[in-house]
Tab-separated table of N, CA and C in Angstrom:
chain	number	residue	atom	x	y	z
Z	1	GLY	N	-20.180	-12.806	10.952
Z	1	GLY	CA	-19.681	-13.194	9.655
Z	1	GLY	C	-18.494	-12.348	9.248
Z	2	ILE	N	-17.674	-12.885	8.402
Z	2	ILE	CA	-16.545	-12.135	7.859
Z	2	ILE	C	-17.051	-11.297	6.706
Z	3	PHE	N	-16.542	-10.107	6.605
Z	3	PHE	CA	-17.079	-9.121	5.692
Z	3	PHE	C	-15.963	-8.472	4.920
Z	4	GLY	N	-16.022	-8.411	3.632
Z	4	GLY	CA	-15.006	-7.714	2.853
Z	4	GLY	C	-15.488	-6.339	2.466
Z	5	SER	N	-14.767	-5.334	2.822
Z	5	SER	CA	-15.118	-3.978	2.426
Z	5	SER	C	-14.009	-3.450	1.548
Z	6	SER	N	-14.359	-2.981	0.398
Z	6	SER	CA	-13.347	-2.529	-0.544
Z	6	SER	C	-13.573	-1.084	-0.922
Z	7	PHE	N	-12.525	-0.452	-1.367
Z	7	PHE	CA	-12.577	0.887	-1.901
Z	7	PHE	C	-12.924	1.930	-0.859
Z	8	THR	N	-12.371	1.793	0.318
Z	8	THR	CA	-12.509	2.856	1.294
Z	8	THR	C	-11.397	3.856	1.044
Z	9	HIS	N	-11.500	4.991	1.647
Z	9	HIS	CA	-10.572	6.074	1.357
Z	9	HIS	C	-9.438	6.152	2.349
Z	10	GLY	N	-8.291	6.526	1.857
Z	10	GLY	CA	-7.215	6.945	2.731
Z	10	GLY	C	-7.552	8.351	3.202
Z	11	ILE	N	-6.869	8.800	4.180
Z	11	ILE	CA	-7.167	10.113	4.741
Z	11	ILE	C	-5.920	10.960	4.630
Z	12	SER	N	-6.093	12.172	4.179
Z	12	SER	CA	-4.937	13.030	3.933
Z	12	SER	C	-4.768	14.067	5.039
Z	13	THR	N	-4.927	13.634	6.275
Z	13	THR	CA	-4.707	14.536	7.398
Z	13	THR	C	-3.588	13.974	8.245
Z	14	SER	N	-3.028	14.795	9.092
Z	14	SER	CA	-1.975	14.296	9.963
Z	14	SER	C	-2.542	13.482	11.113
Z	15	ARG	N	-3.816	13.684	11.441
Z	15	ARG	CA	-4.460	12.925	12.509
Z	15	ARG	C	-5.541	12.060	11.863
Z	16	PRO	N	-5.337	10.739	11.810
Z	16	PRO	CA	-6.298	9.899	11.119
Z	16	PRO	C	-7.632	9.804	11.852
Z	17	ALA	N	-8.696	9.798	11.066
Z	17	ALA	CA	-10.043	9.612	11.592
Z	17	ALA	C	-10.373	8.130	11.553
Z	18	MET	N	-11.371	7.722	12.322
Z	18	MET	CA	-11.823	6.341	12.240
Z	18	MET	C	-12.763	6.226	11.043
Z	19	SER	N	-12.391	5.401	10.088
Z	19	SER	CA	-13.161	5.271	8.858
Z	19	SER	C	-14.541	4.683	9.126
Z	20	TYR	N	-15.434	4.871	8.166
Z	20	TYR	CA	-16.798	4.376	8.350
Z	20	TYR	C	-16.871	2.859	8.464
Z	21	PRO	N	-16.045	2.051	7.755
Z	21	PRO	CA	-16.127	0.600	7.977
Z	21	PRO	C	-15.765	0.203	9.414
Z	22	MET	N	-14.780	0.894	9.971
Z	22	MET	CA	-14.379	0.557	11.343
Z	22	MET	C	-15.453	0.973	12.348
Z	23	GLN	N	-16.125	2.077	12.083
Z	23	GLN	CA	-17.224	2.475	12.955
Z	23	GLN	C	-18.369	1.467	12.865
Z	24	LEU	N	-18.692	1.026	11.652
Z	24	LEU	CA	-19.738	0.018	11.490
Z	24	LEU	C	-19.363	-1.279	12.201
Z	25	MET	N	-18.098	-1.633	12.153
Z	25	MET	CA	-17.644	-2.849	12.829
Z	25	MET	C	-17.885	-2.736	14.333
Z	26	ARG	N	-17.552	-1.596	14.917
Z	26	ARG	CA	-17.773	-1.398	16.352
Z	26	ARG	C	-19.256	-1.453	16.713
Z	27	TRP	N	-20.091	-0.833	15.892
Z	27	TRP	CA	-21.518	-0.753	16.209
Z	27	TRP	C	-22.236	-2.082	16.025
Z	28	THR	N	-21.832	-2.848	14.995
Z	28	THR	CA	-22.591	-4.041	14.617
Z	28	THR	C	-21.977	-5.345	15.119
Z	29	GLY	N	-20.698	-5.344	15.410
Z	29	GLY	CA	-20.017	-6.580	15.780
Z	29	GLY	C	-19.623	-7.423	14.578
Z	30	LEU	N	-19.929	-6.967	13.369
Z	30	LEU	CA	-19.515	-7.665	12.157
Z	30	LEU	C	-18.057	-7.330	11.867
Z	31	GLN	N	-17.355	-8.269	11.314
Z	31	GLN	CA	-15.948	-8.035	11.003
Z	31	GLN	C	-15.817	-7.473	9.593
Z	32	PHE	N	-15.257	-6.292	9.491
Z	32	PHE	CA	-15.001	-5.663	8.207
Z	32	PHE	C	-13.506	-5.741	7.920
Z	33	LEU	N	-13.162	-6.206	6.753
Z	33	LEU	CA	-11.775	-6.216	6.303
Z	33	LEU	C	-11.664	-5.089	5.283
Z	34	SER	N	-11.162	-3.971	5.724
Z	34	SER	CA	-11.142	-2.789	4.880
Z	34	SER	C	-9.888	-2.762	4.024
Z	35	LEU	N	-10.088	-2.770	2.722
Z	35	LEU	CA	-8.973	-2.681	1.784
Z	35	LEU	C	-8.861	-1.234	1.325
Z	36	GLY	N	-8.302	-0.419	2.169
Z	36	GLY	CA	-8.195	1.003	1.869
Z	36	GLY	C	-7.047	1.267	0.916
Z	37	CYS	N	-7.364	1.438	-0.343
Z	37	CYS	CA	-6.345	1.670	-1.372
Z	37	CYS	C	-6.334	3.115	-1.828
Z	38	SER	N	-6.890	3.965	-1.013
Z	38	SER	CA	-6.925	5.390	-1.272
Z	38	SER	C	-7.561	5.671	-2.623
Z	39	GLY	N	-7.069	6.609	-3.357
Z	39	GLY	CA	-7.671	7.006	-4.623
Z	39	GLY	C	-7.310	6.128	-5.794
Z	40	ASN	N	-6.668	4.996	-5.549
Z	40	ASN	CA	-6.222	4.137	-6.632
Z	40	ASN	C	-7.284	3.185	-7.155
Z	41	CYS	N	-8.331	2.944	-6.403
Z	41	CYS	CA	-9.356	1.981	-6.807
Z	41	CYS	C	-10.352	2.616	-7.758
Z	42	LYS	N	-10.381	2.060	-8.945
Z	42	LYS	CA	-11.294	2.556	-9.966
Z	42	LYS	C	-11.900	1.377	-10.730
Z	43	MET	N	-12.218	0.306	-9.985
Z	43	MET	CA	-12.805	-0.925	-10.527
Z	43	MET	C	-11.920	-1.571	-11.591
Z	44	GLN	N	-10.603	-1.497	-11.407
Z	44	GLN	CA	-9.688	-2.143	-12.326
Z	44	GLN	C	-9.763	-3.661	-12.138
Z	45	PRO	N	-9.560	-4.413	-13.224
Z	45	PRO	CA	-9.618	-5.876	-13.122
Z	45	PRO	C	-8.668	-6.462	-12.076
Z	46	TYR	N	-7.503	-5.876	-11.876
Z	46	TYR	CA	-6.582	-6.457	-10.894
Z	46	TYR	C	-7.095	-6.308	-9.471
Z	47	PHE	N	-7.872	-5.269	-9.166
Z	47	PHE	CA	-8.509	-5.200	-7.855
Z	47	PHE	C	-9.584	-6.278	-7.749
Z	48	GLY	N	-10.290	-6.511	-8.836
Z	48	GLY	CA	-11.280	-7.583	-8.864
Z	48	GLY	C	-10.649	-8.942	-8.618
Z	49	GLU	N	-9.463	-9.177	-9.192
Z	49	GLU	CA	-8.767	-10.454	-8.983
Z	49	GLU	C	-8.485	-10.703	-7.507
Z	50	VAL	N	-8.054	-9.676	-6.815
Z	50	VAL	CA	-7.786	-9.812	-5.379
Z	50	VAL	C	-9.075	-10.181	-4.648
Z	51	LEU	N	-10.159	-9.509	-4.986
Z	51	LEU	CA	-11.430	-9.770	-4.321
Z	51	LEU	C	-12.003	-11.135	-4.690
Z	52	CYS	N	-11.701	-11.622	-5.879
Z	52	CYS	CA	-12.169	-12.950	-6.275
Z	52	CYS	C	-11.542	-14.035	-5.399
Z	53	ASP	N	-10.342	-13.787	-4.915
Z	53	ASP	CA	-9.660	-14.756	-4.058
Z	53	ASP	C	-10.035	-14.638	-2.588
Z	54	ALA	N	-10.750	-13.594	-2.226
Z	54	ALA	CA	-11.099	-13.365	-0.820
Z	54	ALA	C	-12.209	-14.317	-0.374
Z	55	GLU	N	-12.060	-14.840	0.819
Z	55	GLU	CA	-13.102	-15.683	1.414
Z	55	GLU	C	-13.924	-14.804	2.343
Z	56	VAL	N	-15.025	-14.285	1.818
Z	56	VAL	CA	-15.863	-13.346	2.561
Z	56	VAL	C	-17.329	-13.730	2.382
Z	57	ASP	N	-18.159	-13.187	3.255
Z	57	ASP	CA	-19.606	-13.421	3.191
Z	57	ASP	C	-20.326	-12.363	2.370
Z	58	ALA	N	-19.703	-11.220	2.189
Z	58	ALA	CA	-20.291	-10.114	1.436
Z	58	ALA	C	-19.179	-9.159	1.029
Z	59	LEU	N	-19.456	-8.363	0.020
Z	59	LEU	CA	-18.531	-7.309	-0.388
Z	59	LEU	C	-19.301	-5.995	-0.425
Z	60	VAL	N	-18.721	-4.979	0.197
Z	60	VAL	CA	-19.324	-3.655	0.244
Z	60	VAL	C	-18.371	-2.693	-0.432
Z	61	PHE	N	-18.882	-1.920	-1.373
Z	61	PHE	CA	-18.022	-1.066	-2.180
Z	61	PHE	C	-18.369	0.410	-2.091
Z	62	ASP	N	-17.344	1.211	-1.962
Z	62	ASP	CA	-17.401	2.633	-2.264
Z	62	ASP	C	-16.654	2.758	-3.583
Z	63	ALA	N	-17.264	2.242	-4.637
Z	63	ALA	CA	-16.586	2.095	-5.926
Z	63	ALA	C	-16.710	3.300	-6.843
Z	64	PHE	N	-17.527	4.284	-6.472
Z	64	PHE	CA	-17.800	5.387	-7.389
Z	64	PHE	C	-17.153	6.706	-6.981
Z	65	SER	N	-16.380	6.706	-5.928
Z	65	SER	CA	-15.748	7.940	-5.469
Z	65	SER	C	-14.549	8.330	-6.321
Z	66	ASN	N	-13.795	7.362	-6.780
Z	66	ASN	CA	-12.544	7.660	-7.470
Z	66	ASN	C	-12.625	7.695	-8.996
Z	67	PRO	N	-13.361	6.783	-9.640
Z	67	PRO	CA	-13.398	6.850	-11.103
Z	67	PRO	C	-14.301	7.967	-11.592
Z	68	ASN	N	-14.046	8.425	-12.823
Z	68	ASN	CA	-14.941	9.413	-13.422
Z	68	ASN	C	-16.130	8.689	-14.058
Z	69	ALA	N	-17.081	9.433	-14.578
Z	69	ALA	CA	-18.312	8.848	-15.125
Z	69	ALA	C	-18.028	7.873	-16.270
Z	70	LYS	N	-17.087	8.210	-17.130
Z	70	LYS	CA	-16.746	7.324	-18.256
Z	70	LYS	C	-16.180	5.996	-17.759
Z	71	MET	N	-15.304	6.047	-16.753
Z	71	MET	CA	-14.758	4.814	-16.179
Z	71	MET	C	-15.858	3.969	-15.554
Z	72	ILE	N	-16.765	4.611	-14.840
Z	72	ILE	CA	-17.878	3.882	-14.230
Z	72	ILE	C	-18.678	3.176	-15.318
Z	73	GLU	N	-18.978	3.892	-16.389
Z	73	GLU	CA	-19.755	3.315	-17.483
Z	73	GLU	C	-19.041	2.116	-18.115
Z	74	GLU	N	-17.744	2.228	-18.318
Z	74	GLU	CA	-16.973	1.165	-18.970
Z	74	GLU	C	-16.677	-0.011	-18.050
Z	75	ARG	N	-16.515	0.221	-16.765
Z	75	ARG	CA	-15.967	-0.809	-15.882
Z	75	ARG	C	-16.971	-1.506	-14.959
Z	76	LEU	N	-18.107	-0.881	-14.678
Z	76	LEU	CA	-18.983	-1.435	-13.651
Z	76	LEU	C	-19.470	-2.843	-13.974
Z	77	PHE	N	-20.104	-3.055	-15.112
Z	77	PHE	CA	-20.659	-4.371	-15.408
Z	77	PHE	C	-19.576	-5.444	-15.534
Z	78	PRO	N	-18.454	-5.180	-16.223
Z	78	PRO	CA	-17.393	-6.195	-16.241
Z	78	PRO	C	-16.861	-6.517	-14.828
Z	79	PHE	N	-16.790	-5.510	-13.970
Z	79	PHE	CA	-16.326	-5.713	-12.596
Z	79	PHE	C	-17.295	-6.620	-11.835
Z	80	ILE	N	-18.583	-6.340	-11.954
Z	80	ILE	CA	-19.592	-7.182	-11.297
Z	80	ILE	C	-19.501	-8.609	-11.820
Z	81	GLU	N	-19.414	-8.760	-13.129
Z	81	GLU	CA	-19.345	-10.098	-13.736
Z	81	GLU	C	-18.096	-10.851	-13.287
Z	82	GLN	N	-16.981	-10.155	-13.185
Z	82	GLN	CA	-15.744	-10.771	-12.710
Z	82	GLN	C	-15.932	-11.306	-11.288
Z	83	LEU	N	-16.514	-10.509	-10.416
Z	83	LEU	CA	-16.703	-10.916	-9.024
Z	83	LEU	C	-17.732	-12.032	-8.899
Z	84	GLN	N	-18.783	-11.978	-9.692
Z	84	GLN	CA	-19.822	-12.996	-9.578
Z	84	GLN	C	-19.368	-14.367	-10.053
Z	85	LYS	N	-18.343	-14.434	-10.886
Z	85	LYS	CA	-17.802	-15.742	-11.283
Z	85	LYS	C	-17.215	-16.469	-10.069
Z	86	SER	N	-16.567	-15.722	-9.187
Z	86	SER	CA	-15.957	-16.322	-8.000
Z	86	SER	C	-16.887	-16.330	-6.793
Z	87	HIS	N	-17.801	-15.380	-6.740
Z	87	HIS	CA	-18.695	-15.229	-5.590
Z	87	HIS	C	-20.156	-15.129	-6.055
Z	88	PRO	N	-20.701	-16.213	-6.632
Z	88	PRO	CA	-22.052	-16.115	-7.194
Z	88	PRO	C	-23.168	-15.957	-6.162
Z	89	ASP	N	-22.910	-16.334	-4.917
Z	89	ASP	CA	-23.984	-16.367	-3.928
Z	89	ASP	C	-23.860	-15.344	-2.810
Z	90	ILE	N	-22.912	-14.436	-2.911
Z	90	ILE	CA	-22.775	-13.429	-1.854
Z	90	ILE	C	-23.270	-12.079	-2.359
Z	91	PRO	N	-23.729	-11.236	-1.457
Z	91	PRO	CA	-24.178	-9.906	-1.898
Z	91	PRO	C	-22.995	-9.011	-2.270
Z	92	LEU	N	-23.160	-8.309	-3.369
Z	92	LEU	CA	-22.238	-7.257	-3.791
Z	92	LEU	C	-22.993	-5.958	-3.566
Z	93	ILE	N	-22.568	-5.201	-2.586
Z	93	ILE	CA	-23.307	-4.018	-2.152
Z	93	ILE	C	-22.504	-2.780	-2.509
Z	94	PHE	N	-23.032	-2.002	-3.420
Z	94	PHE	CA	-22.386	-0.777	-3.863
Z	94	PHE	C	-23.100	0.400	-3.217
Z	95	GLN	N	-22.351	1.439	-2.927
Z	95	GLN	CA	-22.963	2.641	-2.364
Z	95	GLN	C	-22.602	3.848	-3.204
Z	96	GLN	N	-23.526	4.780	-3.233
Z	96	GLN	CA	-23.298	6.020	-3.969
Z	96	GLN	C	-22.160	6.789	-3.297
Z	97	THR	N	-21.384	7.476	-4.085
Z	97	THR	CA	-20.312	8.282	-3.523
Z	97	THR	C	-20.900	9.412	-2.672
Z	98	ILE	N	-20.170	9.798	-1.668
Z	98	ILE	CA	-20.638	10.846	-0.766
Z	98	ILE	C	-20.465	12.218	-1.407
Z	99	TYR	N	-21.121	13.177	-0.825
Z	99	TYR	CA	-21.015	14.563	-1.268
Z	99	TYR	C	-19.664	15.115	-0.831
Z	100	ARG	N	-18.928	15.662	-1.768
Z	100	ARG	CA	-17.616	16.227	-1.459
Z	100	ARG	C	-17.691	17.746	-1.559
Z	101	GLU	N	-17.257	18.396	-0.527
Z	101	GLU	CA	-17.390	19.853	-0.424
Z	101	GLU	C	-16.593	20.638	-1.448
Z	102	ARG	N	-15.532	20.080	-1.960
Z	102	ARG	CA	-14.722	20.837	-2.930
Z	102	ARG	C	-15.540	21.209	-4.155
Z	103	ARG	N	-16.630	20.500	-4.384
Z	103	ARG	CA	-17.483	20.815	-5.533
Z	103	ARG	C	-18.205	22.146	-5.348
Z	104	ASN	N	-18.289	22.632	-4.111
Z	104	ASN	CA	-18.963	23.900	-3.840
Z	104	ASN	C	-18.215	25.102	-4.403
Z	105	PHE	N	-16.937	24.930	-4.676
Z	105	PHE	CA	-16.092	26.065	-5.040
Z	105	PHE	C	-15.491	25.968	-6.437
Z	106	ASN	N	-15.869	24.937	-7.189
Z	106	ASN	CA	-15.260	24.718	-8.484
Z	106	ASN	C	-16.308	24.106	-9.410
Z	107	THR	N	-16.715	24.833	-10.422
Z	107	THR	CA	-17.793	24.358	-11.293
Z	107	THR	C	-17.408	23.109	-12.088
Z	108	SER	N	-16.135	22.960	-12.457
Z	108	SER	CA	-15.741	21.753	-13.184
Z	108	SER	C	-15.761	20.532	-12.267
Z	109	VAL	N	-15.371	20.707	-11.007
Z	109	VAL	CA	-15.450	19.609	-10.043
Z	109	VAL	C	-16.917	19.264	-9.778
Z	110	GLU	N	-17.761	20.287	-9.657
Z	110	GLU	CA	-19.201	20.060	-9.468
Z	110	GLU	C	-19.765	19.241	-10.624
Z	111	ALA	N	-19.415	19.601	-11.840
Z	111	ALA	CA	-19.912	18.873	-13.014
Z	111	ALA	C	-19.420	17.425	-13.013
Z	112	SER	N	-18.161	17.225	-12.684
Z	112	SER	CA	-17.583	15.878	-12.648
Z	112	SER	C	-18.226	15.019	-11.559
Z	113	GLU	N	-18.363	15.571	-10.365
Z	113	GLU	CA	-18.979	14.839	-9.247
Z	113	GLU	C	-20.432	14.502	-9.567
Z	114	ASN	N	-21.155	15.450	-10.128
Z	114	ASN	CA	-22.548	15.223	-10.488
Z	114	ASN	C	-22.659	14.146	-11.568
Z	115	ALA	N	-21.780	14.191	-12.564
Z	115	ALA	CA	-21.810	13.214	-13.658
Z	115	ALA	C	-21.564	11.802	-13.145
Z	116	LYS	N	-20.593	11.648	-12.234
Z	116	LYS	CA	-20.337	10.289	-11.752
Z	116	LYS	C	-21.453	9.795	-10.843
Z	117	GLN	N	-22.066	10.677	-10.059
Z	117	GLN	CA	-23.204	10.255	-9.241
Z	117	GLN	C	-24.379	9.837	-10.126
Z	118	GLU	N	-24.641	10.605	-11.170
Z	118	GLU	CA	-25.735	10.262	-12.082
Z	118	GLU	C	-25.456	8.959	-12.826
Z	119	MET	N	-24.226	8.770	-13.282
Z	119	MET	CA	-23.873	7.542	-13.994
Z	119	MET	C	-23.995	6.336	-13.066
Z	120	ALA	N	-23.499	6.470	-11.850
Z	120	ALA	CA	-23.590	5.367	-10.891
Z	120	ALA	C	-25.047	5.019	-10.606
Z	121	ALA	N	-25.881	6.015	-10.386
Z	121	ALA	CA	-27.294	5.760	-10.093
Z	121	ALA	C	-27.980	5.069	-11.268
Z	122	LYS	N	-27.719	5.552	-12.467
Z	122	LYS	CA	-28.327	4.975	-13.670
Z	122	LYS	C	-27.904	3.518	-13.857
Z	123	LEU	N	-26.599	3.266	-13.798
Z	123	LEU	CA	-26.102	1.909	-14.046
Z	123	LEU	C	-26.444	0.948	-12.920
Z	124	MET	N	-26.469	1.438	-11.699
Z	124	MET	CA	-26.810	0.544	-10.590
Z	124	MET	C	-28.288	0.158	-10.632
Z	125	LYS	N	-29.125	1.024	-11.128
Z	125	LYS	CA	-30.534	0.668	-11.312
Z	125	LYS	C	-30.624	-0.520	-12.275
Z	126	GLU	N	-29.859	-0.452	-13.360
Z	126	GLU	CA	-29.810	-1.554	-14.320
Z	126	GLU	C	-29.166	-2.797	-13.711
Z	127	ALA	N	-28.063	-2.612	-13.004
Z	127	ALA	CA	-27.317	-3.739	-12.439
Z	127	ALA	C	-28.147	-4.522	-11.428
Z	128	CYS	N	-28.914	-3.815	-10.623
Z	128	CYS	CA	-29.738	-4.488	-9.608
Z	128	CYS	C	-30.824	-5.346	-10.255
Z	129	LYS	N	-31.252	-4.988	-11.447
Z	129	LYS	CA	-32.232	-5.790	-12.180
Z	129	LYS	C	-31.549	-6.928	-12.945
Z	130	LYS	N	-30.385	-6.634	-13.492
Z	130	LYS	CA	-29.690	-7.577	-14.370
Z	130	LYS	C	-28.980	-8.699	-13.613
Z	131	TYR	N	-28.401	-8.378	-12.460
Z	131	TYR	CA	-27.572	-9.341	-11.738
Z	131	TYR	C	-28.211	-9.738	-10.415
Z	132	LYS	N	-28.109	-11.004	-10.110
Z	132	LYS	CA	-28.563	-11.516	-8.828
Z	132	LYS	C	-27.564	-11.078	-7.749
Z	133	ASN	N	-28.066	-10.788	-6.571
Z	133	ASN	CA	-27.237	-10.475	-5.404
Z	133	ASN	C	-26.455	-9.171	-5.524
Z	134	VAL	N	-26.936	-8.236	-6.326
Z	134	VAL	CA	-26.298	-6.921	-6.456
Z	134	VAL	C	-27.249	-5.875	-5.886
Z	135	TYR	N	-26.695	-4.996	-5.058
Z	135	TYR	CA	-27.494	-3.993	-4.350
Z	135	TYR	C	-26.835	-2.621	-4.464
Z	136	PHE	N	-27.670	-1.592	-4.303
Z	136	PHE	CA	-27.182	-0.212	-4.346
Z	136	PHE	C	-27.769	0.552	-3.178
Z	137	ILE	N	-26.903	1.143	-2.397
Z	137	ILE	CA	-27.319	2.013	-1.308
Z	137	ILE	C	-27.039	3.439	-1.742
Z	138	ASP	N	-28.094	4.202	-1.880
Z	138	ASP	CA	-27.956	5.592	-2.290
Z	138	ASP	C	-28.026	6.464	-1.036
Z	139	CYS	N	-26.887	6.869	-0.560
Z	139	CYS	CA	-26.814	7.654	0.674
Z	139	CYS	C	-26.763	9.155	0.389
Z	140	THR	N	-27.239	9.566	-0.768
Z	140	THR	CA	-27.193	10.996	-1.086
Z	140	THR	C	-28.116	11.814	-0.189
Z	141	ASP	N	-29.054	11.150	0.506
Z	141	ASP	CA	-29.893	11.868	1.467
Z	141	ASP	C	-29.050	12.472	2.587
Z	142	ALA	N	-27.900	11.889	2.824
Z	142	ALA	CA	-27.018	12.383	3.874
Z	142	ALA	C	-26.164	13.554	3.400
Z	143	ALA	N	-26.353	13.985	2.156
Z	143	ALA	CA	-25.504	15.039	1.589
Z	143	ALA	C	-25.528	16.319	2.409
Z	144	ASP	N	-26.694	16.733	2.842
Z	144	ASP	CA	-26.770	17.962	3.633
Z	144	ASP	C	-26.016	17.827	4.943
Z	145	ALA	N	-26.171	16.678	5.581
Z	145	ALA	CA	-25.491	16.457	6.863
Z	145	ALA	C	-23.976	16.379	6.687
Z	146	LEU	N	-23.531	15.807	5.568
Z	146	LEU	CA	-22.093	15.641	5.348
Z	146	LEU	C	-21.389	16.936	4.964
Z	147	GLN	N	-22.154	17.939	4.533
Z	147	GLN	CA	-21.501	19.196	4.188
Z	147	GLN	C	-20.879	19.788	5.447
Z	148	GLU	N	-19.754	20.397	5.271
Z	148	GLU	CA	-18.999	21.045	6.335
Z	148	GLU	C	-18.438	20.057	7.357
Z	149	THR	N	-18.204	18.808	6.932
Z	149	THR	CA	-17.560	17.832	7.817
Z	149	THR	C	-16.225	17.373	7.252
Z	150	SER	N	-15.804	17.959	6.162
Z	150	SER	CA	-14.588	17.530	5.488
Z	150	SER	C	-13.359	18.197	6.080
Z	151	VAL	N	-12.259	17.464	6.011
Z	151	VAL	CA	-10.995	18.029	6.470
Z	151	VAL	C	-10.205	18.655	5.332
Z	152	ASP	N	-10.529	18.271	4.091
Z	152	ASP	CA	-9.770	18.767	2.946
Z	152	ASP	C	-10.629	19.009	1.710
Z	153	GLY	N	-11.946	18.992	1.876
Z	153	GLY	CA	-12.837	19.173	0.742
Z	153	GLY	C	-13.181	17.872	0.048
Z	154	THR	N	-12.494	16.794	0.391
Z	154	THR	CA	-12.730	15.483	-0.201
Z	154	THR	C	-13.048	14.434	0.857
Z	155	HIS	N	-12.211	14.328	1.874
Z	155	HIS	CA	-12.337	13.272	2.877
Z	155	HIS	C	-13.027	13.781	4.134
Z	156	PRO	N	-13.971	13.005	4.650
Z	156	PRO	CA	-14.633	13.423	5.888
Z	156	PRO	C	-13.681	13.401	7.078
Z	157	GLY	N	-13.979	14.219	8.057
Z	157	GLY	CA	-13.312	14.125	9.344
Z	157	GLY	C	-14.039	13.083	10.192
Z	158	ASP	N	-13.726	13.020	11.471
Z	158	ASP	CA	-14.343	12.029	12.358
Z	158	ASP	C	-15.866	12.066	12.291
Z	159	TYR	N	-16.445	13.247	12.455
Z	159	TYR	CA	-17.897	13.362	12.448
Z	159	TYR	C	-18.472	13.016	11.072
Z	160	GLY	N	-17.789	13.391	10.026
Z	160	GLY	CA	-18.241	13.055	8.674
Z	160	GLY	C	-18.271	11.557	8.434
Z	161	TYR	N	-17.247	10.842	8.917
Z	161	TYR	CA	-17.252	9.382	8.778
Z	161	TYR	C	-18.381	8.760	9.592
Z	162	THR	N	-18.679	9.341	10.749
Z	162	THR	CA	-19.805	8.847	11.544
Z	162	THR	C	-21.115	9.044	10.784
Z	163	LEU	N	-21.306	10.206	10.190
Z	163	LEU	CA	-22.517	10.456	9.406
Z	163	LEU	C	-22.614	9.514	8.209
Z	164	TRP	N	-21.493	9.256	7.564
Z	164	TRP	CA	-21.461	8.336	6.428
Z	164	TRP	C	-21.889	6.947	6.889
Z	165	ALA	N	-21.279	6.481	7.973
Z	165	ALA	CA	-21.616	5.148	8.491
Z	165	ALA	C	-23.097	5.066	8.862
Z	166	LYS	N	-23.600	6.083	9.523
Z	166	LYS	CA	-25.015	6.092	9.914
Z	166	LYS	C	-25.925	6.089	8.687
Z	167	SER	N	-25.505	6.747	7.606
Z	167	SER	CA	-26.344	6.843	6.411
Z	167	SER	C	-26.497	5.503	5.694
Z	168	ILE	N	-25.570	4.574	5.886
Z	168	ILE	CA	-25.673	3.275	5.211
Z	168	ILE	C	-25.976	2.127	6.164
Z	169	GLU	N	-25.928	2.362	7.462
Z	169	GLU	CA	-26.065	1.266	8.436
Z	169	GLU	C	-27.369	0.485	8.265
Z	170	LYS	N	-28.511	1.141	8.294
Z	170	LYS	CA	-29.796	0.421	8.227
Z	170	LYS	C	-29.975	-0.335	6.909
Z	171	PRO	N	-29.769	0.317	5.756
Z	171	PRO	CA	-29.950	-0.452	4.519
Z	171	PRO	C	-28.932	-1.593	4.385
Z	172	LEU	N	-27.721	-1.376	4.852
Z	172	LEU	CA	-26.697	-2.417	4.793
Z	172	LEU	C	-27.101	-3.622	5.645
Z	173	LEU	N	-27.523	-3.370	6.878
Z	173	LEU	CA	-27.920	-4.470	7.763
Z	173	LEU	C	-29.151	-5.201	7.233
Z	174	LYS	N	-30.048	-4.480	6.594
Z	174	LYS	CA	-31.240	-5.103	6.005
Z	174	LYS	C	-30.841	-6.078	4.896
Z	175	ILE	N	-29.913	-5.675	4.049
Z	175	ILE	CA	-29.424	-6.547	2.977
Z	175	ILE	C	-28.722	-7.761	3.572
Z	176	LEU	N	-27.841	-7.537	4.520
Z	176	LEU	CA	-27.076	-8.629	5.104
Z	176	LEU	C	-27.975	-9.661	5.791
Z	177	LYS	N	-29.035	-9.179	6.404
Z	177	LYS	CA	-29.960	-10.070	7.103
Z	177	LYS	C	-30.571	-11.094	6.148
Z	178	LYS	N	-30.796	-10.691	4.870
Z	178	LYS	CA	-31.322	-11.605	3.863
Z	178	LYS	C	-30.401	-12.807	3.641
Z	179	TYR	N	-29.111	-12.613	3.942
Z	179	TYR	CA	-28.103	-13.651	3.732
Z	179	TYR	C	-27.698	-14.340	5.037
Z	180	GLY	N	-28.450	-14.063	6.085
Z	180	GLY	CA	-28.159	-14.666	7.381
Z	180	GLY	C	-26.956	-14.066	8.077
Z	181	ILE	N	-26.548	-12.880	7.671
Z	181	ILE	CA	-25.398	-12.202	8.287
Z	181	ILE	C	-25.946	-11.197	9.284
Z	182	LYS	N	-25.686	-11.459	10.556
Z	182	LYS	CA	-26.201	-10.596	11.624
Z	182	LYS	C	-25.100	-10.214	12.577
């Protein structure tokens, strides 16, 4: 099946790593169309418009890495509603933002990262009950493994992207199987 993946990260190294969507594509044989817009994606309506026009079987989001907690609170439900108008029958799969090492050395960054993870978890619990075909993959269990895999304190290196992909692979495939996507 064709698969739309949105909100993946750009990489700020001179040697690019293979992103987690591309690793998942190799492992699963599913086609991922990665819309890597770097740090610019914050669930803005114009990104939603692009996705509303996409002909895909599912949408997978790393939507909580870039916006702050207030943006997540203000934008998540309108973003879901915008997408569901155009794609009422496909899964919208959101994942928790990964652990970023820069938070280890800066208390304000730690507070900000923690706030957005908590806001995302709280709202996604509500969203999964409120909206049909909305899912949340909480990969925070991989936080310990992802520590010390960053190239810049924010973006994973090759091994970090592999750990990220592995942390969402099983729950992602389980969701997709419900929709006949194998």
